[in-house]
PDB file of C-alpha atoms and ligand atoms in Angstrom:
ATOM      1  CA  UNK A 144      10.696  -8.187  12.023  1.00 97.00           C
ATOM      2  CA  UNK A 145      10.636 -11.539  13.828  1.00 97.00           C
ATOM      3  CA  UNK A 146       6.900 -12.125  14.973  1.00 97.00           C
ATOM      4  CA  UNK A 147       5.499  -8.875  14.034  1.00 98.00           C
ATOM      5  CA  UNK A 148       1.956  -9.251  13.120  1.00 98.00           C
ATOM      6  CA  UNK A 149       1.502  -7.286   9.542  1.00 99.00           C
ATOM      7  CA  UNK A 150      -1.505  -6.153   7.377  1.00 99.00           C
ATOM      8  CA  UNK A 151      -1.056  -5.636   3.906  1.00 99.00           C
ATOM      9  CA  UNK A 152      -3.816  -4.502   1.975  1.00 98.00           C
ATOM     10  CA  UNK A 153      -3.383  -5.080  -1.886  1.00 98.00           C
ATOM     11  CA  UNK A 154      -1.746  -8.207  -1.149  1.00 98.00           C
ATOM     12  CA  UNK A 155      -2.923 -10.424  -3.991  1.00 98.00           C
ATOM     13  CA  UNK A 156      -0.291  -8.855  -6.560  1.00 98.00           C
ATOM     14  CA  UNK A 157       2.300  -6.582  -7.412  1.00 98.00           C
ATOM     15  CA  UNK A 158       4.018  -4.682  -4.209  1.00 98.00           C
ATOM     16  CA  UNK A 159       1.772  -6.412  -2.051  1.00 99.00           C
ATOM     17  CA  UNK A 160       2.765  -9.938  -2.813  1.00 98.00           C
ATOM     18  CA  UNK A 161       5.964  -9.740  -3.406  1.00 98.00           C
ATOM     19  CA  UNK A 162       6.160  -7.548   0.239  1.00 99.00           C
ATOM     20  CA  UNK A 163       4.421  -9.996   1.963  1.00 99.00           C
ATOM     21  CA  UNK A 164       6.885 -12.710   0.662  1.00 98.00           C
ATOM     22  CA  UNK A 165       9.836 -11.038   2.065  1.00 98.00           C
ATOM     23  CA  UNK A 166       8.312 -10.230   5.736  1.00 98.00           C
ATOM     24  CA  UNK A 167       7.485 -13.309   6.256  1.00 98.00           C
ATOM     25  CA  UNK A 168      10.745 -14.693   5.193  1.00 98.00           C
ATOM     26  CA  UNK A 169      11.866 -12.723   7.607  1.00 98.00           C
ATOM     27  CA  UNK A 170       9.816 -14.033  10.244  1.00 98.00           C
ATOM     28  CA  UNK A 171       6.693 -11.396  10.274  1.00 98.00           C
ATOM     29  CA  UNK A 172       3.090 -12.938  10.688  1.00 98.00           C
ATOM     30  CA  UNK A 173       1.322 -11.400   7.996  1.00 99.00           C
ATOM     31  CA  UNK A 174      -2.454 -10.802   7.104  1.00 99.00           C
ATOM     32  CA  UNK A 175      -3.199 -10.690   3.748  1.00 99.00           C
ATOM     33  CA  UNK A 176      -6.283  -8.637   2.248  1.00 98.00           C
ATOM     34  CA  UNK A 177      -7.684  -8.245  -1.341  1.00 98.00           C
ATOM     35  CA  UNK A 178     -10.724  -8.738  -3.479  1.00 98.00           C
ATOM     36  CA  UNK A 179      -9.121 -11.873  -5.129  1.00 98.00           C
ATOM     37  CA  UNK A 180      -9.338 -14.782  -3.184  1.00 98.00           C
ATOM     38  CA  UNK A 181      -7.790 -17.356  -5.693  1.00 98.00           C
ATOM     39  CA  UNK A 182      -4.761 -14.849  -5.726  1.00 98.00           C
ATOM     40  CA  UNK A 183      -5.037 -14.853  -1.854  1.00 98.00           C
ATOM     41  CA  UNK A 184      -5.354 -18.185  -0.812  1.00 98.00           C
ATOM     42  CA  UNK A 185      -2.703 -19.426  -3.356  1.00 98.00           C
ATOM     43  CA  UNK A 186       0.011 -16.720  -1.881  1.00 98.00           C
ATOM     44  CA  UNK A 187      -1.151 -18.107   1.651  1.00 98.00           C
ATOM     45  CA  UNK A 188       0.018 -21.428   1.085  1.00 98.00           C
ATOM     46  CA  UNK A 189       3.090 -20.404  -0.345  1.00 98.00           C
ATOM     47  CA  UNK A 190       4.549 -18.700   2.137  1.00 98.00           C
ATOM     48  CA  UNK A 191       3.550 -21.445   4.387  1.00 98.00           C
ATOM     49  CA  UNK A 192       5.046 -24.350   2.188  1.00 98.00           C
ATOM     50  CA  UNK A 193       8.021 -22.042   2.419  1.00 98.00           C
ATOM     51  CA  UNK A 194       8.113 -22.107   6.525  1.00 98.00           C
ATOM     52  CA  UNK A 195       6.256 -18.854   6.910  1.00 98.00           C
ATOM     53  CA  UNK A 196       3.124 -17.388   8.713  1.00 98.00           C
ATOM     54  CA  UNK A 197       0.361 -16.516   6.607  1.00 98.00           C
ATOM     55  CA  UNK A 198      -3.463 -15.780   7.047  1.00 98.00           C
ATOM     56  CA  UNK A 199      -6.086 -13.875   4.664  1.00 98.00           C
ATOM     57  CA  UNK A 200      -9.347 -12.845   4.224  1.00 98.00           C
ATOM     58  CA  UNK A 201     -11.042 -11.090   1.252  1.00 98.00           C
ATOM     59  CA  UNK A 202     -11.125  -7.220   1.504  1.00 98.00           C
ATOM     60  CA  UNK A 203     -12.494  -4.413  -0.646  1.00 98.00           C
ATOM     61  CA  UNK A 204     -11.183  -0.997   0.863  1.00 98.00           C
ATOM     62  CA  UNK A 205     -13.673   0.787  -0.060  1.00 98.00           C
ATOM     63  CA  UNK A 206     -15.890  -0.956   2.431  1.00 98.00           C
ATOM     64  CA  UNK A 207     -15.212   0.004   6.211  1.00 98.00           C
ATOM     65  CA  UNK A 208     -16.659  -2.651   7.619  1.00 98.00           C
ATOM     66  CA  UNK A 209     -14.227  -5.142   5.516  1.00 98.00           C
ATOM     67  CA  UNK A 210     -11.573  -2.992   7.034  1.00 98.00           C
ATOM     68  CA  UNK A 211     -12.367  -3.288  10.172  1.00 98.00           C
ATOM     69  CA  UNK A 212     -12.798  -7.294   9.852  1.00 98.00           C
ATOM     70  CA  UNK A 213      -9.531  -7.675   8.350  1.00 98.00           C
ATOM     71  CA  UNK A 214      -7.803  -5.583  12.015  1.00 98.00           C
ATOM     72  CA  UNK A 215     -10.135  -8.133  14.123  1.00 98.00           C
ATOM     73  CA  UNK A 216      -8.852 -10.914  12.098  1.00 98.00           C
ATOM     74  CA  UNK A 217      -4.843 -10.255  12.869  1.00 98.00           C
ATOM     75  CA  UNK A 218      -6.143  -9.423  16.269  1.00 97.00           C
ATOM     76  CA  UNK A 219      -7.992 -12.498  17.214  1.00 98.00           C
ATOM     77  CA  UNK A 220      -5.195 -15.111  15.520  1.00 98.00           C
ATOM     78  CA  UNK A 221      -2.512 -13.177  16.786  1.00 97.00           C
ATOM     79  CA  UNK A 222      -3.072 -11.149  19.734  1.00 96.00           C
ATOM     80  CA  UNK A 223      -1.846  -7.982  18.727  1.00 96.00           C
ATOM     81  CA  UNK A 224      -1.156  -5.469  15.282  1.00 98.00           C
ATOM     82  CA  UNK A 225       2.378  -3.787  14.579  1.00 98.00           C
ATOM     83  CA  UNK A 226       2.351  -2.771  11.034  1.00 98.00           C
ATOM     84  CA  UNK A 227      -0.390  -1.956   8.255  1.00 98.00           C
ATOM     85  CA  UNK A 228       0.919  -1.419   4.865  1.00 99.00           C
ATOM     86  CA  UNK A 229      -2.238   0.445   3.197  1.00 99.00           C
ATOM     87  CA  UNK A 230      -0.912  -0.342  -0.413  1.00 98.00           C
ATOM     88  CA  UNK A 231      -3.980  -1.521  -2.389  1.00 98.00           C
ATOM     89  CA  UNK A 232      -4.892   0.833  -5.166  1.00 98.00           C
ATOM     90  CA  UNK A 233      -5.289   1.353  -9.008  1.00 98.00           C
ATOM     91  CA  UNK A 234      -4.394   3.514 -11.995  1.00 98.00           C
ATOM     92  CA  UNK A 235      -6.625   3.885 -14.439  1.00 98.00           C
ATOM     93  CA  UNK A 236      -4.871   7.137 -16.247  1.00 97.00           C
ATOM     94  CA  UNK A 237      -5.985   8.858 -19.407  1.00 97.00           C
ATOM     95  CA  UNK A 238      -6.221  12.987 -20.617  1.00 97.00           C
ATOM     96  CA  UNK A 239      -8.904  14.415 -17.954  1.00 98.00           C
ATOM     97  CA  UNK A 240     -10.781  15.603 -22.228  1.00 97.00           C
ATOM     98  CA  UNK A 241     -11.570  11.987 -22.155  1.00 97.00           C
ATOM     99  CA  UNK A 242     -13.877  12.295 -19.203  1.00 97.00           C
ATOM    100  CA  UNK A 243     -13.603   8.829 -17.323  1.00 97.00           C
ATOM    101  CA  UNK A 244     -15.421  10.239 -14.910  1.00 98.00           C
ATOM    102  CA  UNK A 245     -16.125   6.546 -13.502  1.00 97.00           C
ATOM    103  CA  UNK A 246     -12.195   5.832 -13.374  1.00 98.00           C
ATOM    104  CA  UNK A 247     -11.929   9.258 -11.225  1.00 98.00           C
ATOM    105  CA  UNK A 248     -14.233   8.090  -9.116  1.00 98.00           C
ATOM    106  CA  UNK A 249     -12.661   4.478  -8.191  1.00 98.00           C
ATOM    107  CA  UNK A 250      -9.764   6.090  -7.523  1.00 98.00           C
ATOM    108  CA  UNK A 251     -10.910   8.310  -5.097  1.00 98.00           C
ATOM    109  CA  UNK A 252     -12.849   5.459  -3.287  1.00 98.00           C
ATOM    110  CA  UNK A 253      -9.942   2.932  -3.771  1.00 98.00           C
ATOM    111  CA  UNK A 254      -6.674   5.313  -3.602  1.00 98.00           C
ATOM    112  CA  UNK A 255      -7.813   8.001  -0.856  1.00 98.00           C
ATOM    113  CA  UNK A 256     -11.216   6.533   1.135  1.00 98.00           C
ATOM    114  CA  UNK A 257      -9.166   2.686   1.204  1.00 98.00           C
ATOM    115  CA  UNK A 258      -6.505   4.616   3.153  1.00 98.00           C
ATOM    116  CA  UNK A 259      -8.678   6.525   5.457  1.00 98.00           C
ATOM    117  CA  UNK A 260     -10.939   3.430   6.069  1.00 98.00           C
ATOM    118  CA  UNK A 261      -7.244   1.634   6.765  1.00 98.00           C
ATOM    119  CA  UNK A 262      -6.549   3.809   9.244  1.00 98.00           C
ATOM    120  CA  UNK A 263      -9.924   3.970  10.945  1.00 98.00           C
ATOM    121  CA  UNK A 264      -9.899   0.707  11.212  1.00 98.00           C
ATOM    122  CA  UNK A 265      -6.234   0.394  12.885  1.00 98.00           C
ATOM    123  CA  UNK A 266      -5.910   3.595  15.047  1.00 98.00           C
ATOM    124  CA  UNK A 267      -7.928   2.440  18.225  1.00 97.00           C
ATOM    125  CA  UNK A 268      -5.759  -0.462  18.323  1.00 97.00           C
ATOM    126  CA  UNK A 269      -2.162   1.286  17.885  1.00 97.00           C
ATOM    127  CA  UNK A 270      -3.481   4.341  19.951  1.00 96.00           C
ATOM    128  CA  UNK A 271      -4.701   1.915  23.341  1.00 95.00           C
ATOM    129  CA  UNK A 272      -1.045  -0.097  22.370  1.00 93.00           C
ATOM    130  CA  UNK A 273       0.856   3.183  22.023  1.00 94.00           C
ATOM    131  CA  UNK A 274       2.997   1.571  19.018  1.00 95.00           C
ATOM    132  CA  UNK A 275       2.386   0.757  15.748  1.00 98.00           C
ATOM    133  CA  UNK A 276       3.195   1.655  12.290  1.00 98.00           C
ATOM    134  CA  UNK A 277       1.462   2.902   9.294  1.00 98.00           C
ATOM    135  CA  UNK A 278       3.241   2.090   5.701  1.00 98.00           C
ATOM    136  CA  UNK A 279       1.223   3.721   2.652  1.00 98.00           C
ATOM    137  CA  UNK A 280       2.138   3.747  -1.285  1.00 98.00           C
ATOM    138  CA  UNK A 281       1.990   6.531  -2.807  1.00 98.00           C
ATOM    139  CA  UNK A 282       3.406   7.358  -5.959  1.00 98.00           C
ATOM    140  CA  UNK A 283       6.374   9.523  -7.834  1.00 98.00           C
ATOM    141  CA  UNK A 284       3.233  10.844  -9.089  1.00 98.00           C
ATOM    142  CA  UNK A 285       2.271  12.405  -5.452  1.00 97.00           C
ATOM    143  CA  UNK A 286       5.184  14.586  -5.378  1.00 97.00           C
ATOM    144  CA  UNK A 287       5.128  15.861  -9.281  1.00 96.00           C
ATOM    145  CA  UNK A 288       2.661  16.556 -11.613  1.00 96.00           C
ATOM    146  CA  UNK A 289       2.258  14.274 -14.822  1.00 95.00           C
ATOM    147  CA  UNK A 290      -0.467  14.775 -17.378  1.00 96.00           C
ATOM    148  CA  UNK A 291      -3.227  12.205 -17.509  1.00 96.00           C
ATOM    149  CA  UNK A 292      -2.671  11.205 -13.947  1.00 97.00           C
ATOM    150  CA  UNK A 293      -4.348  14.573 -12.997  1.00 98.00           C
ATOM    151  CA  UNK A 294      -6.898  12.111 -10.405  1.00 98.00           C
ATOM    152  CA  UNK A 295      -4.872   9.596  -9.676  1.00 98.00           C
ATOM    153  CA  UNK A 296      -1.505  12.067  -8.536  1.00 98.00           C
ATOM    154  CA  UNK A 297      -4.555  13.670  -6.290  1.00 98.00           C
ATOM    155  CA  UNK A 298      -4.760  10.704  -4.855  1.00 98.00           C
ATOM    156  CA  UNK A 299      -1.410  10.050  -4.174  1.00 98.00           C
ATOM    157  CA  UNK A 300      -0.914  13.843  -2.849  1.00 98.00           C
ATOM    158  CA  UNK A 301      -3.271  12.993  -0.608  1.00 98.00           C
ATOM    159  CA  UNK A 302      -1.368  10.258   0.951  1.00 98.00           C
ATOM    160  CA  UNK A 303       1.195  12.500   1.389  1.00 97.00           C
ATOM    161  CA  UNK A 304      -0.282  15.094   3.474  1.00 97.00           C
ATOM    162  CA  UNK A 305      -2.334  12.407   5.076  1.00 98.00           C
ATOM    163  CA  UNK A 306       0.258  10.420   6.127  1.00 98.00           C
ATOM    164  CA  UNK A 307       2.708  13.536   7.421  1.00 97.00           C
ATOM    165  CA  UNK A 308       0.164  14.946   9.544  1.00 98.00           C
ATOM    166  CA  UNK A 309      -0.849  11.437  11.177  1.00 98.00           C
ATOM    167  CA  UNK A 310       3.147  11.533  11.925  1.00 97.00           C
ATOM    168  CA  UNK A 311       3.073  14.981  14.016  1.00 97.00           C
ATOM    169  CA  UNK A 312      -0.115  13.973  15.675  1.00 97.00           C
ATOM    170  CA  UNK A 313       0.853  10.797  17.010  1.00 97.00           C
ATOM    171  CA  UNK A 314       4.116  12.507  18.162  1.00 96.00           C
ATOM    172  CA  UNK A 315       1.959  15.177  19.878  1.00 97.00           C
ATOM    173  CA  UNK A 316      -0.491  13.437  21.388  1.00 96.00           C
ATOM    174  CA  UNK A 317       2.645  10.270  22.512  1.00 96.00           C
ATOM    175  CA  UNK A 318       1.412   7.107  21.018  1.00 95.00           C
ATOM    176  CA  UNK A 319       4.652   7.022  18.977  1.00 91.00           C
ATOM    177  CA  UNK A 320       2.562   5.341  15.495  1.00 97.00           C
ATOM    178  CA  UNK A 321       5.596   5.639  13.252  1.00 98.00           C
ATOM    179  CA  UNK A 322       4.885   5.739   9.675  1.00 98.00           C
ATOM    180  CA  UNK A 323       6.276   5.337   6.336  1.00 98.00           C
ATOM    181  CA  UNK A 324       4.960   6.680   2.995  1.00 98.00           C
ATOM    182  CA  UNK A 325       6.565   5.001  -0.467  1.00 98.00           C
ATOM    183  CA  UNK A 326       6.983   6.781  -3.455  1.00 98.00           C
ATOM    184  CA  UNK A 327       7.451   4.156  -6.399  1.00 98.00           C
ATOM    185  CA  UNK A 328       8.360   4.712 -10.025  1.00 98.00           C
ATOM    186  CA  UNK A 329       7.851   2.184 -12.962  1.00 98.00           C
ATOM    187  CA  UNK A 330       7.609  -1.315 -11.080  1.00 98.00           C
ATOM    188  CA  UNK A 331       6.219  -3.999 -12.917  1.00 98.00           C
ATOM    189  CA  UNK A 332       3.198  -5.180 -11.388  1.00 98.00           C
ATOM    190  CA  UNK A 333      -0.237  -5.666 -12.738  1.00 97.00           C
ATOM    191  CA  UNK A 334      -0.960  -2.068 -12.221  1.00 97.00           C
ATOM    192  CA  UNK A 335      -1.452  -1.103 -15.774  1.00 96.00           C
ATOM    193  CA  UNK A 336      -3.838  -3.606 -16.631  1.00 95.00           C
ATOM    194  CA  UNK A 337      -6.347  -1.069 -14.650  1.00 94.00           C
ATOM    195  CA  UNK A 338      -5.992   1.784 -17.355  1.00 95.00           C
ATOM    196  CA  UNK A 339      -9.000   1.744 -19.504  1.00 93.00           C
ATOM    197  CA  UNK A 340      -7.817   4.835 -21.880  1.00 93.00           C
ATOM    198  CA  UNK A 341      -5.750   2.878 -24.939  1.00 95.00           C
ATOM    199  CA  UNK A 342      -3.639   5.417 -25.693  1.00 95.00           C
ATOM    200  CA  UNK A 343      -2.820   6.106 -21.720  1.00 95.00           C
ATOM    201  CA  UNK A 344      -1.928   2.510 -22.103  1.00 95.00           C
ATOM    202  CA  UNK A 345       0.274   2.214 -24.304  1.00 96.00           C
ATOM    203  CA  UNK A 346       1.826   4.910 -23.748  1.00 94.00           C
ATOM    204  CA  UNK A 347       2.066   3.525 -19.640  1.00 96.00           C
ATOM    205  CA  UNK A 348       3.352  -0.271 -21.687  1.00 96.00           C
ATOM    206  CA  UNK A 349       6.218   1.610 -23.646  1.00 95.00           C
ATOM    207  CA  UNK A 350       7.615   3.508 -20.470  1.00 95.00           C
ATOM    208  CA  UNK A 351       7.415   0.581 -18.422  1.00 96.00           C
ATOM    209  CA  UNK A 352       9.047  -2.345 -21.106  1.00 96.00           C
ATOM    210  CA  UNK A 353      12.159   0.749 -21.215  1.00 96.00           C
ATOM    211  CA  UNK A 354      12.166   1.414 -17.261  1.00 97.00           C
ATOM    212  CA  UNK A 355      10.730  -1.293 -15.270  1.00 97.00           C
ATOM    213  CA  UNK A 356      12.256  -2.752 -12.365  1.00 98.00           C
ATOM    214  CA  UNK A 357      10.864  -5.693 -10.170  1.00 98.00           C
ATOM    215  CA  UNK A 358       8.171  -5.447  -6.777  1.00 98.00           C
ATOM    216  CA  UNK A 359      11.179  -6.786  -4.935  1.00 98.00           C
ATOM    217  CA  UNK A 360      12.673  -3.390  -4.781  1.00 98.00           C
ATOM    218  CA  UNK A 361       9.666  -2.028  -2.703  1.00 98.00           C
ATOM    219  CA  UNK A 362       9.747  -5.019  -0.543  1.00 98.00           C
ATOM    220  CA  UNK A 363      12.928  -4.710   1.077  1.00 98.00           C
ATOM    221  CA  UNK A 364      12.271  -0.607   1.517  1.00 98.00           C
ATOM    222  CA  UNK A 365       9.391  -1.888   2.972  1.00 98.00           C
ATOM    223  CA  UNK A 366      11.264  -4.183   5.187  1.00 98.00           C
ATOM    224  CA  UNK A 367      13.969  -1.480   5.607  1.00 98.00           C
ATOM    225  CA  UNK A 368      11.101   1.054   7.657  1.00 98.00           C
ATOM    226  CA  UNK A 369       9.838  -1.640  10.046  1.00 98.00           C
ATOM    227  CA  UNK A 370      13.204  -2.442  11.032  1.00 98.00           C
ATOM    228  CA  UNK A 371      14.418   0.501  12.453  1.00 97.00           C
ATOM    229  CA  UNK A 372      14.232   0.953  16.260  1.00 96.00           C
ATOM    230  CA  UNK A 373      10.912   1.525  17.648  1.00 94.00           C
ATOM    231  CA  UNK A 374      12.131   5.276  18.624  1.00 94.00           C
ATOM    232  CA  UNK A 375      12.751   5.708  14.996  1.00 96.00           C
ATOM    233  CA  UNK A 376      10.868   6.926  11.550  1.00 96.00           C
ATOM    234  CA  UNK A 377      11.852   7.028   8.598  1.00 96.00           C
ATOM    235  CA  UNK A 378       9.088   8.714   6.891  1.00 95.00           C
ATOM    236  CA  UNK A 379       9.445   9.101   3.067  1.00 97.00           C
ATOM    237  CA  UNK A 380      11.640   6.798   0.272  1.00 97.00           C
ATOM    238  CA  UNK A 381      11.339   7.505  -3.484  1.00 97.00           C
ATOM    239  CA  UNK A 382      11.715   4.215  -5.318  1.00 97.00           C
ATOM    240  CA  UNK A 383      12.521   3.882  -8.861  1.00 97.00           C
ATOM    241  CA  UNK A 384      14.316   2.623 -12.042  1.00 97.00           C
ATOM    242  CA  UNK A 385      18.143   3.713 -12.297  1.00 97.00           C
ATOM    243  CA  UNK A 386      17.261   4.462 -15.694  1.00 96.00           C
ATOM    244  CA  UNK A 387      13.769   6.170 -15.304  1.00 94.00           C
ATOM    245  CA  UNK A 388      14.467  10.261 -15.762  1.00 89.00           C
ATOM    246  CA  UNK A 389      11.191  11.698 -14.455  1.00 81.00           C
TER     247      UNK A 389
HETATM  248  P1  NDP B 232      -1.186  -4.333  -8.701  1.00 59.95           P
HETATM  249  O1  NDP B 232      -2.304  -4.028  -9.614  1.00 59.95           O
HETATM  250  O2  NDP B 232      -0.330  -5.522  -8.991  1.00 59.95           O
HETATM  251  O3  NDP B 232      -1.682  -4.420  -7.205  1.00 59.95           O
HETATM  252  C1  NDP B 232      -2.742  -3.636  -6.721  1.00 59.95           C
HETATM  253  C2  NDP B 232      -3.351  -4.347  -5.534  1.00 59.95           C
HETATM  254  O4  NDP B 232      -4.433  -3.556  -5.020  1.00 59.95           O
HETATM  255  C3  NDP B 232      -3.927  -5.701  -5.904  1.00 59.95           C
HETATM  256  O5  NDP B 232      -3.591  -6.618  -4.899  1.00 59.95           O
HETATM  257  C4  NDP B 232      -5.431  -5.462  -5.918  1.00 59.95           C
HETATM  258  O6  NDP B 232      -6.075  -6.651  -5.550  1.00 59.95           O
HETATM  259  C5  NDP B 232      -5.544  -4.402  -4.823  1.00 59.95           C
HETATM  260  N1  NDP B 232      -6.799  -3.661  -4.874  1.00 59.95           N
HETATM  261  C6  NDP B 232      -7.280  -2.894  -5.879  1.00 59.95           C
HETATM  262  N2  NDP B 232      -8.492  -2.406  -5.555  1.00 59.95           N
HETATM  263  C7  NDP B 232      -8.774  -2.885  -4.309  1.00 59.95           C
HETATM  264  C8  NDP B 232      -9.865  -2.752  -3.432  1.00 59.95           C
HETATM  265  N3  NDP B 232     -10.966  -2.027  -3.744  1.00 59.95           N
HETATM  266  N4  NDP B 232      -9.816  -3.371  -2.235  1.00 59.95           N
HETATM  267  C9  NDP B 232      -8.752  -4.118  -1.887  1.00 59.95           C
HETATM  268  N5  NDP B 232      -7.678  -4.283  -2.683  1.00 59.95           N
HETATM  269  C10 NDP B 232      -7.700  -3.676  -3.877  1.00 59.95           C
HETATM  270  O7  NDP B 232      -0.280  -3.007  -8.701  1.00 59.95           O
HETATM  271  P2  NDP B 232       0.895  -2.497  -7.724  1.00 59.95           P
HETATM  272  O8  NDP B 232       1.438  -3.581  -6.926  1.00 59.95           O
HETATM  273  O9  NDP B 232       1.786  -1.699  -8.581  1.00 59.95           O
HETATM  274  O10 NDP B 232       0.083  -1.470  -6.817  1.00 59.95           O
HETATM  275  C11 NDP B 232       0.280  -1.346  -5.424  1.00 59.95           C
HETATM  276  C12 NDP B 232       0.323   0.121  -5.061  1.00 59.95           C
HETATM  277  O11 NDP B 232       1.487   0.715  -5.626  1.00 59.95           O
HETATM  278  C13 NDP B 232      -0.865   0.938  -5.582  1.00 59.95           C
HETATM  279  O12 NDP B 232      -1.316   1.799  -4.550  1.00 59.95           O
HETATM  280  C14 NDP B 232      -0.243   1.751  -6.710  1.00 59.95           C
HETATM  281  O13 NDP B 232      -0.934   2.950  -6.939  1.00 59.95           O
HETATM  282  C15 NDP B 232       1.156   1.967  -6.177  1.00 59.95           C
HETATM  283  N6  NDP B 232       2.175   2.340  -7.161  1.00 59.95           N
HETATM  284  C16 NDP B 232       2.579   1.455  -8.121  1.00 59.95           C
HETATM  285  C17 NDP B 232       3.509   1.827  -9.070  1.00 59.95           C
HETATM  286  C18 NDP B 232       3.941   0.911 -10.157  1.00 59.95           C
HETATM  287  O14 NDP B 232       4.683   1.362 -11.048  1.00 59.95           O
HETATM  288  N7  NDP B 232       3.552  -0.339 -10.171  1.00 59.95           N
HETATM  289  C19 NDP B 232       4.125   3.160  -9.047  1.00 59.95           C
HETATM  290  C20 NDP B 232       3.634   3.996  -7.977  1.00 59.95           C
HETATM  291  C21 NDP B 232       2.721   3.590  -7.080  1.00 59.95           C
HETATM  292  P3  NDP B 232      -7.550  -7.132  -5.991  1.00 59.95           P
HETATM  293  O15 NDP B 232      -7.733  -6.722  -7.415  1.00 59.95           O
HETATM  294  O16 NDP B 232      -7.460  -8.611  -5.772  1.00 59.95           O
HETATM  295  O17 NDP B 232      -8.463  -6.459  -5.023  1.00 59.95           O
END
């Protein structure tokens, strides 16, 4: 971990945050990207105050061109990138009768286009190093099917497909990109506050006051992927609550 330079997208909250904490406790430079600068800036000086190395800039991931500044950023300050953790995204669930056609739009924009813009942005620089790593969240709801999260589990299926096949390719074509793809559970972020659908909601409130564990937990598998070996992936962790049954 020591010195790695690290981009975390979705770093003004939640998984983000509380990942970026722990890497650079742990002696990672990391780059921090969002829409939120407040949130930014605030978790910048933080992690400085507490000894670590910390730069942002404001991202949307929708936008390839903010992608693309954020890579240049870590580049120019640092030298070099070693990880991206393409974990910004939201989860505006409800009943596909309800027809939030807007909300299924933002997460296809957000959720699948932020990681492809991500990676577009990153893979010249890991393909001319021939390293580098790509950590994604997805979701438990990318590997089973839950109603109202018909759009936002496509999203997360996505990532998982995505992210396997950018695994074999980099194998095949030897610039050894390892990768990592997260499937959470109920961790209590501020990821619900994105559901528009009331019912969804509280419905989403109820499961999560029962079941929810802390951001923490994602950090350290987080932590736990970059820290292997550099001749070594370990490609897929399903994190959860103990007491969370599906
Ligand atoms: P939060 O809402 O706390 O964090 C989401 C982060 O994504 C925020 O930093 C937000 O920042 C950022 N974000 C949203 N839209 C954009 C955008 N257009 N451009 C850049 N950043 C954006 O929730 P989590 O920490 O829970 O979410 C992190 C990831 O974990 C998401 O991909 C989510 O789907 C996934 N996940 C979470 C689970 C959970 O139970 N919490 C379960 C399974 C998966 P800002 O608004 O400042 O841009």
């Amino acid at each position: 971990m020591q010195g790695k330079v690290i981009i975390i997208t979705g770093a003004s909250s939640g998984i983000g945050a509380a990942t970026a904490r722990l890497l650079a406790a742990r002696g990672a430079k990391v780059v921090l990207g969002a829409r939120r600068e407040d949130k930014l800036q605030a978790l910048a000086e933080d992690i400085r105050a507490a000894g670590g190395e910390a730069i942002y800039q404001v991202l949307d991931v929708t936008r390839q061109a903010d992608n693309d500044a954020i890579v240049q950023l870590a580049q120019e300050t640092y030298g070099r990138v070693d990880v991206i953790f393409l974990n910004a995204g939201i989860m505006p669930s409800s009943p596909l009768s309800a027809l939030k056609t807007d909300d299924w739009h933002a997460m296809v924009d957000i959720n699948i286009k932020g990681v492809l813009n991500g990676v577009a942005a990153v893979l010249p620089t890991f393909t001319r190093q021939k390293s580098g790593q790509v950590i994604a969240t997805s979701s438990v709801a990318g590997l089973k099917a839950y109603p109202n999260s018909a759009v936002y589990g496509g999203t997360k299926w996505f990532v998982r497909e995505f992210m396997e096949v950018l695994r074999m390719e980099s194998a095949m074509e030897g610039t050894h990109i390892r990768t990592a793809t997260i499937y959470p559970a109920a961790i209590h972020t501020e990821l619900l506050h994105t559901i528009s659908d009331p019912a969804t909601a509280a419905g989403m409130q109820a499961l999560y006051q029962t079941h929810g564990i802390a951001p923490e937990r994602i950090a350290s598998v987080v932590a736990f992927a970059i820290e292997q070996p550099d001749d070594t992936t370990v490609s897929e962790f399903t994190v959860g609550p103990a007491s969370q049954p599906w």
